[in-house]
PDB file of C-alpha atoms in Angstrom:
ATOM      1  CA  GLN Y 235      39.337  49.280  -9.138  1.00 88.00           C
ATOM      2  CA  VAL Y 236      36.716  46.659 -10.020  1.00 91.00           C
ATOM      3  CA  LYS Y 237      39.394  43.957  -9.850  1.00 90.00           C
ATOM      4  CA  GLU Y 238      40.505  45.213  -6.443  1.00 90.00           C
ATOM      5  CA  ASN Y 239      36.911  45.193  -5.214  1.00 90.00           C
ATOM      6  CA  LEU Y 240      36.423  41.618  -6.459  1.00 91.00           C
ATOM      7  CA  LEU Y 241      39.616  40.497  -4.729  1.00 90.00           C
ATOM      8  CA  SER Y 242      38.516  42.083  -1.464  1.00 89.00           C
ATOM      9  CA  CYS Y 243      35.099  40.390  -1.764  1.00 87.00           C
ATOM     10  CA  LYS Y 244      36.824  37.079  -2.375  1.00 85.00           C
ATOM     11  CA  MET Y 245      38.957  37.508   0.737  1.00 84.00           C
ATOM     12  CA  LEU Y 246      35.896  38.409   2.826  1.00 82.00           C
ATOM     13  CA  LEU Y 247      33.963  35.366   1.540  1.00 79.00           C
ATOM     14  CA  HIS Y 248      36.976  33.180   2.260  1.00 78.00           C
ATOM     15  CA  CYS Y 249      37.003  34.411   5.844  1.00 77.00           C
ATOM     16  CA  LYS Y 250      33.275  33.697   6.195  1.00 74.00           C
ATOM     17  CA  ARG Y 251      33.470  30.197   4.666  1.00 76.00           C
ATOM     18  CA  ASP Y 252      33.672  28.284   7.960  1.00 80.00           C
ATOM     19  CA  GLU Y 253      30.765  30.260   9.395  1.00 80.00           C
ATOM     20  CA  LEU Y 254      28.681  29.611   6.274  1.00 80.00           C
ATOM     21  CA  ARG Y 255      29.459  25.890   6.477  1.00 85.00           C
ATOM     22  CA  LYS Y 256      28.379  25.845  10.123  1.00 88.00           C
ATOM     23  CA  LEU Y 257      25.103  27.572   9.251  1.00 88.00           C
ATOM     24  CA  TRP Y 258      24.520  25.130   6.372  1.00 88.00           C
ATOM     25  CA  ILE Y 259      25.047  22.138   8.679  1.00 93.00           C
ATOM     26  CA  GLU Y 260      22.671  23.654  11.256  1.00 92.00           C
ATOM     27  CA  GLY Y 261      20.072  24.124   8.518  1.00 93.00           C
ATOM     28  CA  ILE Y 262      20.308  20.437   7.572  1.00 94.00           C
ATOM     29  CA  GLU Y 263      20.002  19.418  11.244  1.00 94.00           C
ATOM     30  CA  HIS Y 264      16.920  21.591  11.763  1.00 94.00           C
ATOM     31  CA  LYS Y 265      15.325  20.177   8.601  1.00 94.00           C
ATOM     32  CA  HIS Y 266      15.954  16.627   9.845  1.00 91.00           C
ATOM     33  CA  VAL Y 267      14.451  17.465  13.265  1.00 89.00           C
ATOM     34  CA  LEU Y 268      11.355  18.940  11.593  1.00 92.00           C
ATOM     35  CA  ASN Y 269      10.943  15.764   9.518  1.00 90.00           C
ATOM     36  CA  LEU Y 270      11.184  13.661  12.693  1.00 87.00           C
ATOM     37  CA  LEU Y 271       8.621  15.853  14.452  1.00 89.00           C
ATOM     38  CA  ASP Y 272       6.232  15.513  11.491  1.00 89.00           C
ATOM     39  CA  GLU Y 273       6.745  11.743  11.582  1.00 87.00           C
ATOM     40  CA  ILE Y 274       6.026  11.679  15.327  1.00 88.00           C
ATOM     41  CA  GLU Y 275       2.803  13.645  14.787  1.00 89.00           C
ATOM     42  CA  ASN Y 276       1.705  11.191  12.087  1.00 88.00           C
ATOM     43  CA  ILE Y 277       2.564   8.160  14.229  1.00 88.00           C
ATOM     44  CA  LYS Y 278       0.565   9.541  17.160  1.00 88.00           C
ATOM     45  CA  GLN Y 279      -2.528   9.422  14.928  1.00 88.00           C
ATOM     46  CA  VAL Y 280      -1.885   5.813  13.820  1.00 88.00           C
ATOM     47  CA  PRO Y 281      -3.976   4.094  16.571  1.00 89.00           C
ATOM     48  CA  GLN Y 282      -7.084   6.120  15.654  1.00 89.00           C
ATOM     49  CA  LYS Y 283      -6.600   5.633  11.891  1.00 88.00           C
ATOM     50  CA  LEU Y 284      -5.886   1.943  12.453  1.00 89.00           C
ATOM     51  CA  GLU Y 285      -9.143   1.520  14.352  1.00 89.00           C
ATOM     52  CA  GLN Y 286     -11.070   3.178  11.502  1.00 88.00           C
ATOM     53  CA  CYS Y 287      -9.393   0.974   8.862  1.00 87.00           C
ATOM     54  CA  MET Y 288     -10.118  -2.200  10.859  1.00 87.00           C
ATOM     55  CA  ALA Y 289     -13.751  -1.165  11.373  1.00 87.00           C
ATOM     56  CA  SER Y 290     -14.213  -0.640   7.616  1.00 86.00           C
ATOM     57  CA  LYS Y 291     -12.185  -3.814   6.840  1.00 84.00           C
ATOM     58  CA  ARG Y 292      -9.486  -1.952   4.893  1.00 87.00           C
ATOM     59  CA  TYR Y 293      -6.960  -4.490   6.062  1.00 87.00           C
ATOM     60  CA  LEU Y 294      -4.237  -3.737   3.508  1.00 88.00           C
ATOM     61  CA  ASN Y 295      -4.159  -0.039   4.430  1.00 88.00           C
ATOM     62  CA  ALA Y 296      -4.133  -0.987   8.115  1.00 89.00           C
ATOM     63  CA  THR Y 297      -1.235  -3.424   7.611  1.00 89.00           C
ATOM     64  CA  ASP Y 298       0.843  -0.927   5.601  1.00 90.00           C
ATOM     65  CA  MET Y 299       0.249   1.798   8.188  1.00 89.00           C
ATOM     66  CA  LEU Y 300       1.053  -0.441  11.151  1.00 89.00           C
ATOM     67  CA  VAL Y 301       4.204  -1.995   9.649  1.00 90.00           C
ATOM     68  CA  SER Y 302       5.520   1.439   8.616  1.00 89.00           C
ATOM     69  CA  ALA Y 303       4.839   2.937  12.059  1.00 88.00           C
ATOM     70  CA  VAL Y 304       6.502   0.056  13.934  1.00 88.00           C
ATOM     71  CA  ASP Y 305       9.554   0.219  11.636  1.00 88.00           C
ATOM     72  CA  SER Y 306       9.888   3.960  12.321  1.00 85.00           C
ATOM     73  CA  LEU Y 307       9.450   3.547  16.072  1.00 85.00           C
ATOM     74  CA  GLU Y 308      12.069   0.805  16.186  1.00 84.00           C
ATOM     75  CA  GLY Y 309      14.368   2.645  13.769  1.00 82.00           C
ATOM     76  CA  PRO Y 310      14.887   6.445  13.559  1.00 79.00           C
ATOM     77  CA  LEU Y 311      12.601   7.138  16.567  1.00 81.00           C
ATOM     78  CA  LEU Y 312      14.014   4.403  18.813  1.00 79.00           C
ATOM     79  CA  GLN Y 313      15.684   6.926  21.162  1.00 79.00           C
ATOM     80  CA  VAL Y 314      12.501   8.981  21.686  1.00 79.00           C
ATOM     81  CA  GLU Y 315      11.512   7.998  25.229  1.00 78.00           C
ATOM     82  CA  GLY Y 316       8.122   9.721  25.022  1.00 80.00           C
ATOM     83  CA  LEU Y 317       6.957   7.186  22.440  1.00 81.00           C
ATOM     84  CA  SER Y 318       7.706   4.082  24.515  1.00 82.00           C
ATOM     85  CA  ASP Y 319       4.043   3.406  25.407  1.00 86.00           C
ATOM     86  CA  LEU Y 320       2.924   3.933  21.804  1.00 87.00           C
ATOM     87  CA  ARG Y 321       5.760   1.675  20.638  1.00 85.00           C
ATOM     88  CA  LEU Y 322       4.568  -1.154  22.912  1.00 88.00           C
ATOM     89  CA  GLU Y 323       0.923  -0.656  21.897  1.00 87.00           C
ATOM     90  CA  LEU Y 324       1.610  -0.736  18.148  1.00 88.00           C
ATOM     91  CA  HIS Y 325       4.011  -3.649  18.474  1.00 86.00           C
ATOM     92  CA  SER Y 326       1.311  -5.602  20.325  1.00 88.00           C
ATOM     93  CA  LYS Y 327      -1.254  -4.742  17.626  1.00 87.00           C
ATOM     94  CA  LYS Y 328       1.163  -5.898  14.943  1.00 86.00           C
ATOM     95  CA  MET Y 329       1.689  -9.217  16.750  1.00 86.00           C
ATOM     96  CA  ASN Y 330      -2.097  -9.811  16.911  1.00 87.00           C
ATOM     97  CA  LEU Y 331      -3.175  -8.411  13.523  1.00 89.00           C
ATOM     98  CA  HIS Y 332      -2.401 -11.628  11.650  1.00 88.00           C
ATOM     99  CA  LEU Y 333      -4.910 -13.510  13.855  1.00 90.00           C
ATOM    100  CA  VAL Y 334      -7.681 -11.192  12.657  1.00 90.00           C
ATOM    101  CA  LEU Y 335      -6.606 -11.633   9.027  1.00 90.00           C
ATOM    102  CA  ILE Y 336      -6.537 -15.438   9.376  1.00 90.00           C
ATOM    103  CA  ASP Y 337     -10.065 -15.428  10.881  1.00 90.00           C
ATOM    104  CA  GLU Y 338     -11.322 -13.276   7.985  1.00 89.00           C
ATOM    105  CA  LEU Y 339      -9.626 -15.604   5.495  1.00 89.00           C
ATOM    106  CA  HIS Y 340     -11.330 -18.646   7.048  1.00 89.00           C
ATOM    107  CA  ARG Y 341     -14.676 -16.881   7.048  1.00 87.00           C
ATOM    108  CA  HIS Y 342     -14.456 -16.267   3.306  1.00 86.00           C
ATOM    109  CA  LEU Y 343     -12.955 -19.680   2.523  1.00 85.00           C
ATOM    110  CA  TYR Y 344     -15.575 -21.741   4.337  1.00 86.00           C
ATOM    111  CA  ILE Y 345     -18.579 -19.641   5.342  1.00 84.00           C
ATOM    112  CA  LYS Y 346     -19.005 -16.930   2.697  1.00 81.00           C
ATOM    113  CA  SER Y 347     -18.509 -19.286  -0.252  1.00 76.00           C
ATOM    114  CA  THR Y 348     -20.912 -21.943   1.087  1.00 75.00           C
ATOM    115  CA  ASN Y 349     -23.509 -19.285   1.964  1.00 74.00           C
ATOM    116  CA  ARG Y 350     -23.699 -18.397  -1.730  1.00 66.00           C
ATOM    117  CA  VAL Y 351     -24.434 -22.039  -2.569  1.00 64.00           C
ATOM    118  CA  GLY Y 352     -27.132 -22.202   0.105  1.00 59.00           C
ATOM    119  CA  GLN Y 353     -28.684 -18.954  -1.100  1.00 64.00           C
ATOM    120  CA  ARG Y 354     -28.895 -20.332  -4.639  1.00 62.00           C
ATOM    121  CA  GLY Y 355     -30.699 -23.401  -3.288  1.00 60.00           C
ATOM    122  CA  LYS Y 356     -33.201 -21.218  -1.414  1.00 62.00           C
ATOM    123  CA  ASP Y 357     -33.831 -19.072  -4.498  1.00 62.00           C
ATOM    124  CA  ARG Y 358     -34.512 -22.149  -6.616  1.00 61.00           C
ATOM    125  CA  ALA Y 359     -36.775 -23.638  -3.947  1.00 56.00           C
ATOM    126  CA  ARG Y 360     -38.709 -20.362  -3.719  1.00 59.00           C
ATOM    127  CA  LEU Y 361     -39.042 -20.251  -7.498  1.00 60.00           C
ATOM    128  CA  GLY Y 362     -40.288 -23.827  -7.507  1.00 55.00           C
ATOM    129  CA  SER Y 363     -42.948 -23.053  -4.892  1.00 55.00           C
ATOM    130  CA  LEU Y 364     -44.140 -20.015  -6.850  1.00 55.00           C
ATOM    131  CA  VAL Y 365     -44.820 -22.040  -9.985  1.00 51.00           C
ATOM    132  CA  LYS Y 366     -46.317 -24.836  -7.834  1.00 48.00           C
ATOM    133  CA  ASP Y 367     -44.046 -27.426  -9.354  1.00 45.00           C
ATOM    134  CA  SER Y 368     -44.022 -30.647  -7.376  1.00 44.00           C
ATOM    135  CA  SER Y 369     -40.927 -31.985  -9.136  1.00 45.00           C
ATOM    136  CA  PRO Y 370     -37.737 -32.353  -7.073  1.00 46.00           C
ATOM    137  CA  VAL Y 371     -35.580 -29.286  -6.726  1.00 44.00           C
ATOM    138  CA  PRO Y 372     -32.718 -29.601  -9.225  1.00 45.00           C
ATOM    139  CA  LEU Y 373     -29.192 -30.036  -7.934  1.00 47.00           C
ATOM    140  CA  MET Y 374     -27.377 -26.807  -7.166  1.00 46.00           C
ATOM    141  CA  ASP Y 375     -24.916 -25.843  -9.890  1.00 49.00           C
ATOM    142  CA  VAL Y 376     -21.653 -24.900  -8.193  1.00 47.00           C
ATOM    143  CA  THR Y 377     -19.477 -24.956 -11.302  1.00 49.00           C
ATOM    144  CA  ASN Y 378     -19.740 -21.202 -11.840  1.00 52.00           C
ATOM    145  CA  LEU Y 379     -19.012 -20.163  -8.286  1.00 50.00           C
ATOM    146  CA  SER Y 380     -15.887 -18.100  -7.701  1.00 49.00           C
ATOM    147  CA  THR Y 381     -13.355 -19.999  -5.608  1.00 50.00           C
ATOM    148  CA  PRO Y 382      -9.753 -19.187  -4.718  1.00 49.00           C
ATOM    149  CA  ARG Y 383      -8.485 -21.841  -7.156  1.00 52.00           C
ATOM    150  CA  LYS Y 384     -10.599 -20.458  -9.984  1.00 49.00           C
ATOM    151  CA  PHE Y 385      -9.437 -16.962  -9.058  1.00 46.00           C
ATOM    152  CA  LEU Y 386      -5.870 -18.062  -9.784  1.00 48.00           C
ATOM    153  CA  GLU Y 387      -6.769 -20.006 -12.898  1.00 50.00           C
ATOM    154  CA  THR Y 388      -8.880 -17.444 -14.751  1.00 46.00           C
ATOM    155  CA  SER Y 389      -7.744 -16.331 -18.170  1.00 40.00           C
ATOM    156  CA  GLN Y 390      -7.017 -12.799 -17.019  1.00 42.00           C
ATOM    157  CA  PHE Y 391      -4.134 -14.153 -14.965  1.00 41.00           C
ATOM    158  CA  SER Y 392      -2.640 -16.172 -17.840  1.00 41.00           C
ATOM    159  CA  THR Y 393      -2.747 -19.971 -17.977  1.00 41.00           C
ATOM    160  CA  PRO Y 394      -2.985 -22.295 -14.957  1.00 42.00           C
ATOM    161  CA  GLY Y 395       0.451 -23.181 -13.692  1.00 44.00           C
ATOM    162  CA  SER Y 396       1.988 -19.856 -14.645  1.00 43.00           C
ATOM    163  CA  SER Y 397       3.470 -19.028 -11.264  1.00 44.00           C
ATOM    164  CA  THR Y 398       4.928 -15.709 -12.370  1.00 44.00           C
ATOM    165  CA  MET Y 399       1.522 -14.421 -13.401  1.00 41.00           C
ATOM    166  CA  ARG Y 400      -0.008 -15.649 -10.145  1.00 48.00           C
ATOM    167  CA  ASP Y 401       2.618 -13.785  -8.146  1.00 48.00           C
ATOM    168  CA  SER Y 402       2.226 -10.606 -10.168  1.00 47.00           C
ATOM    169  CA  SER Y 403      -1.573 -10.746  -9.875  1.00 56.00           C
ATOM    170  CA  LEU Y 404      -1.232 -10.768  -6.079  1.00 57.00           C
ATOM    171  CA  LEU Y 405       1.250  -7.897  -6.178  1.00 59.00           C
ATOM    172  CA  GLU Y 406      -1.109  -5.790  -8.300  1.00 63.00           C
ATOM    173  CA  ILE Y 407      -4.067  -6.228  -5.924  1.00 66.00           C
ATOM    174  CA  LYS Y 408      -5.073  -2.900  -4.363  1.00 70.00           C
ATOM    175  CA  GLU Y 409      -7.914  -1.805  -2.127  1.00 67.00           C
ATOM    176  CA  ASP Y 410     -10.666   0.287  -3.702  1.00 67.00           C
ATOM    177  CA  THR Y 411     -11.889   2.704  -1.051  1.00 66.00           C
ATOM    178  CA  ASP Y 412     -15.150   3.356  -2.946  1.00 63.00           C
ATOM    179  CA  LEU Y 413     -16.334  -0.262  -3.041  1.00 72.00           C
ATOM    180  CA  ASP Y 414     -17.389  -2.717  -0.364  1.00 74.00           C
ATOM    181  CA  PRO Y 415     -14.132  -4.582   0.448  1.00 75.00           C
ATOM    182  CA  GLU Y 416     -15.991  -7.909   0.747  1.00 76.00           C
ATOM    183  CA  GLU Y 417     -17.958  -7.583  -2.489  1.00 76.00           C
ATOM    184  CA  ASN Y 418     -15.481  -9.720  -4.421  1.00 79.00           C
ATOM    185  CA  SER Y 419     -14.477 -12.627  -2.193  1.00 80.00           C
ATOM    186  CA  ALA Y 420     -11.506 -13.672  -4.318  1.00 82.00           C
ATOM    187  CA  VAL Y 421      -9.951 -10.183  -4.384  1.00 85.00           C
ATOM    188  CA  PHE Y 422     -10.638  -9.763  -0.655  1.00 86.00           C
ATOM    189  CA  MET Y 423      -8.804 -13.025   0.088  1.00 87.00           C
ATOM    190  CA  GLY Y 424      -5.942 -11.818  -2.111  1.00 88.00           C
ATOM    191  CA  ILE Y 425      -5.773  -8.634  -0.027  1.00 88.00           C
ATOM    192  CA  LEU Y 426      -5.736 -10.690   3.183  1.00 89.00           C
ATOM    193  CA  ILE Y 427      -2.872 -12.866   1.903  1.00 90.00           C
ATOM    194  CA  LYS Y 428      -0.930  -9.786   0.798  1.00 90.00           C
ATOM    195  CA  GLY Y 429      -1.385  -8.302   4.281  1.00 89.00           C
ATOM    196  CA  LEU Y 430      -0.198 -11.541   5.891  1.00 90.00           C
ATOM    197  CA  ALA Y 431       2.842 -11.526   3.592  1.00 90.00           C
ATOM    198  CA  LYS Y 432       3.693  -7.957   4.682  1.00 88.00           C
ATOM    199  CA  LEU Y 433       3.447  -9.130   8.306  1.00 89.00           C
ATOM    200  CA  LYS Y 434       5.712 -12.112   7.431  1.00 88.00           C
ATOM    201  CA  LYS Y 435       3.082 -14.484   8.828  1.00 88.00           C
ATOM    202  CA  ILE Y 436       2.506 -16.783   5.831  1.00 90.00           C
ATOM    203  CA  PRO Y 437       3.947 -19.892   7.617  1.00 91.00           C
ATOM    204  CA  GLU Y 438       1.631 -19.308  10.592  1.00 90.00           C
ATOM    205  CA  THR Y 439      -1.288 -18.840   8.170  1.00 90.00           C
ATOM    206  CA  VAL Y 440      -0.599 -22.126   6.372  1.00 92.00           C
ATOM    207  CA  LYS Y 441      -0.351 -23.932   9.719  1.00 91.00           C
ATOM    208  CA  ALA Y 442      -3.617 -22.393  10.937  1.00 90.00           C
ATOM    209  CA  ILE Y 443      -5.420 -23.427   7.732  1.00 90.00           C
ATOM    210  CA  GLN Y 444      -4.095 -26.980   8.071  1.00 91.00           C
ATOM    211  CA  ASP Y 445      -5.055 -27.185  11.751  1.00 91.00           C
ATOM    212  CA  ARG Y 446      -8.589 -25.862  11.218  1.00 89.00           C
ATOM    213  CA  LEU Y 447      -9.301 -27.632   7.925  1.00 90.00           C
ATOM    214  CA  GLU Y 448     -11.096 -30.691   9.360  1.00 90.00           C
ATOM    215  CA  GLN Y 449     -13.123 -28.637  11.832  1.00 90.00           C
ATOM    216  CA  GLU Y 450     -14.227 -26.132   9.168  1.00 88.00           C
ATOM    217  CA  LEU Y 451     -15.225 -28.868   6.696  1.00 90.00           C
ATOM    218  CA  LYS Y 452     -17.292 -30.579   9.392  1.00 90.00           C
ATOM    219  CA  GLN Y 453     -19.064 -27.271  10.017  1.00 89.00           C
ATOM    220  CA  ILE Y 454     -19.831 -26.987   6.278  1.00 88.00           C
ATOM    221  CA  VAL Y 455     -21.382 -30.477   6.327  1.00 90.00           C
ATOM    222  CA  LYS Y 456     -23.366 -29.595   9.456  1.00 89.00           C
ATOM    223  CA  ARG Y 457     -24.685 -26.335   7.985  1.00 86.00           C
ATOM    224  CA  SER Y 458     -25.502 -27.983   4.638  1.00 86.00           C
ATOM    225  CA  THR Y 459     -27.361 -30.818   6.358  1.00 87.00           C
ATOM    226  CA  THR Y 460     -29.409 -28.322   8.350  1.00 86.00           C
ATOM    227  CA  GLN Y 461     -30.236 -26.338   5.206  1.00 82.00           C
ATOM    228  CA  VAL Y 462     -31.312 -29.458   3.301  1.00 83.00           C
ATOM    229  CA  ALA Y 463     -33.447 -30.638   6.227  1.00 82.00           C
ATOM    230  CA  ASP Y 464     -35.062 -27.206   6.657  1.00 79.00           C
ATOM    231  CA  ASN Y 465     -35.680 -26.967   2.918  1.00 76.00           C
ATOM    232  CA  GLY Y 466     -37.364 -30.370   2.885  1.00 72.00           C
ATOM    233  CA  TYR Y 467     -39.524 -29.421   5.879  1.00 74.00           C
ATOM    234  CA  GLN Y 468     -40.593 -26.105   4.356  1.00 72.00           C
ATOM    235  CA  ARG Y 469     -41.730 -27.707   1.108  1.00 69.00           C
ATOM    236  CA  GLY Y 470     -44.428 -29.519   3.005  1.00 63.00           C
ATOM    237  CA  GLU Y 471     -44.948 -32.906   4.545  1.00 59.00           C
ATOM    238  CA  ASN Y 472     -46.587 -34.474   1.456  1.00 56.00           C
ATOM    239  CA  ILE Y 473     -43.834 -33.435  -0.931  1.00 61.00           C
ATOM    240  CA  SER Y 474     -41.092 -34.462   1.495  1.00 52.00           C
ATOM    241  CA  GLN Y 475     -42.676 -37.915   1.734  1.00 61.00           C
ATOM    242  CA  GLU Y 476     -42.617 -38.294  -2.033  1.00 63.00           C
ATOM    243  CA  ASN Y 477     -39.066 -36.947  -2.449  1.00 62.00           C
ATOM    244  CA  GLN Y 478     -36.922 -37.804   0.569  1.00 62.00           C
ATOM    245  CA  PRO Y 479     -33.971 -35.354   0.743  1.00 57.00           C
ATOM    246  CA  ARG Y 480     -31.354 -38.065   1.189  1.00 56.00           C
TER     247      ARG Y 480
END
């Protein structure tokens, strides 16, 4: 009797197999639609999140978010007509984001680094005035300043010339949300370059640096000259006559 019951159950299940398969396929379709709806909801919040990331200078997070959203909108969500305006907006932001990153890179390359040198000169001049020392202000020591080249050639990233270690050091760079993103200039520039690489804009970046190089260096000379002249003026007319700041 048990065997007969099992056989009858088997026959009934066999009859229901096509219906079960249909329900299984429908379940997969519904799950896929739910995933797409969740993705659409997340993408709708991208402009607001992007604005917050740009305001706090979390450029790597902003780049990852923007590239991912544009890829989704031009991939699985390409047929969703309701997202056409958002698609155009995010695509436009992606096309212009590299300009912001290049400007930030130039600011740290030429302005931020030279400001540190100028600040050291002011601190030494202030110290000299406090001790009432009439001797000339010593030359500013720039050998210990962090520069992009020294960032690549420090011992923590292996020996100079080790290209594999340089590449891996850039890949391992991550944004720390708890710290000021601009606190470490070298790491910040690494983040900017990584963002530009994700945007596939490295050639444009190199060209921009080459085009603006002469202009930026002239600005450094202009700012340095002004600082030296102001420093000489502040130390007093008598001292400046004795020690001309050539």
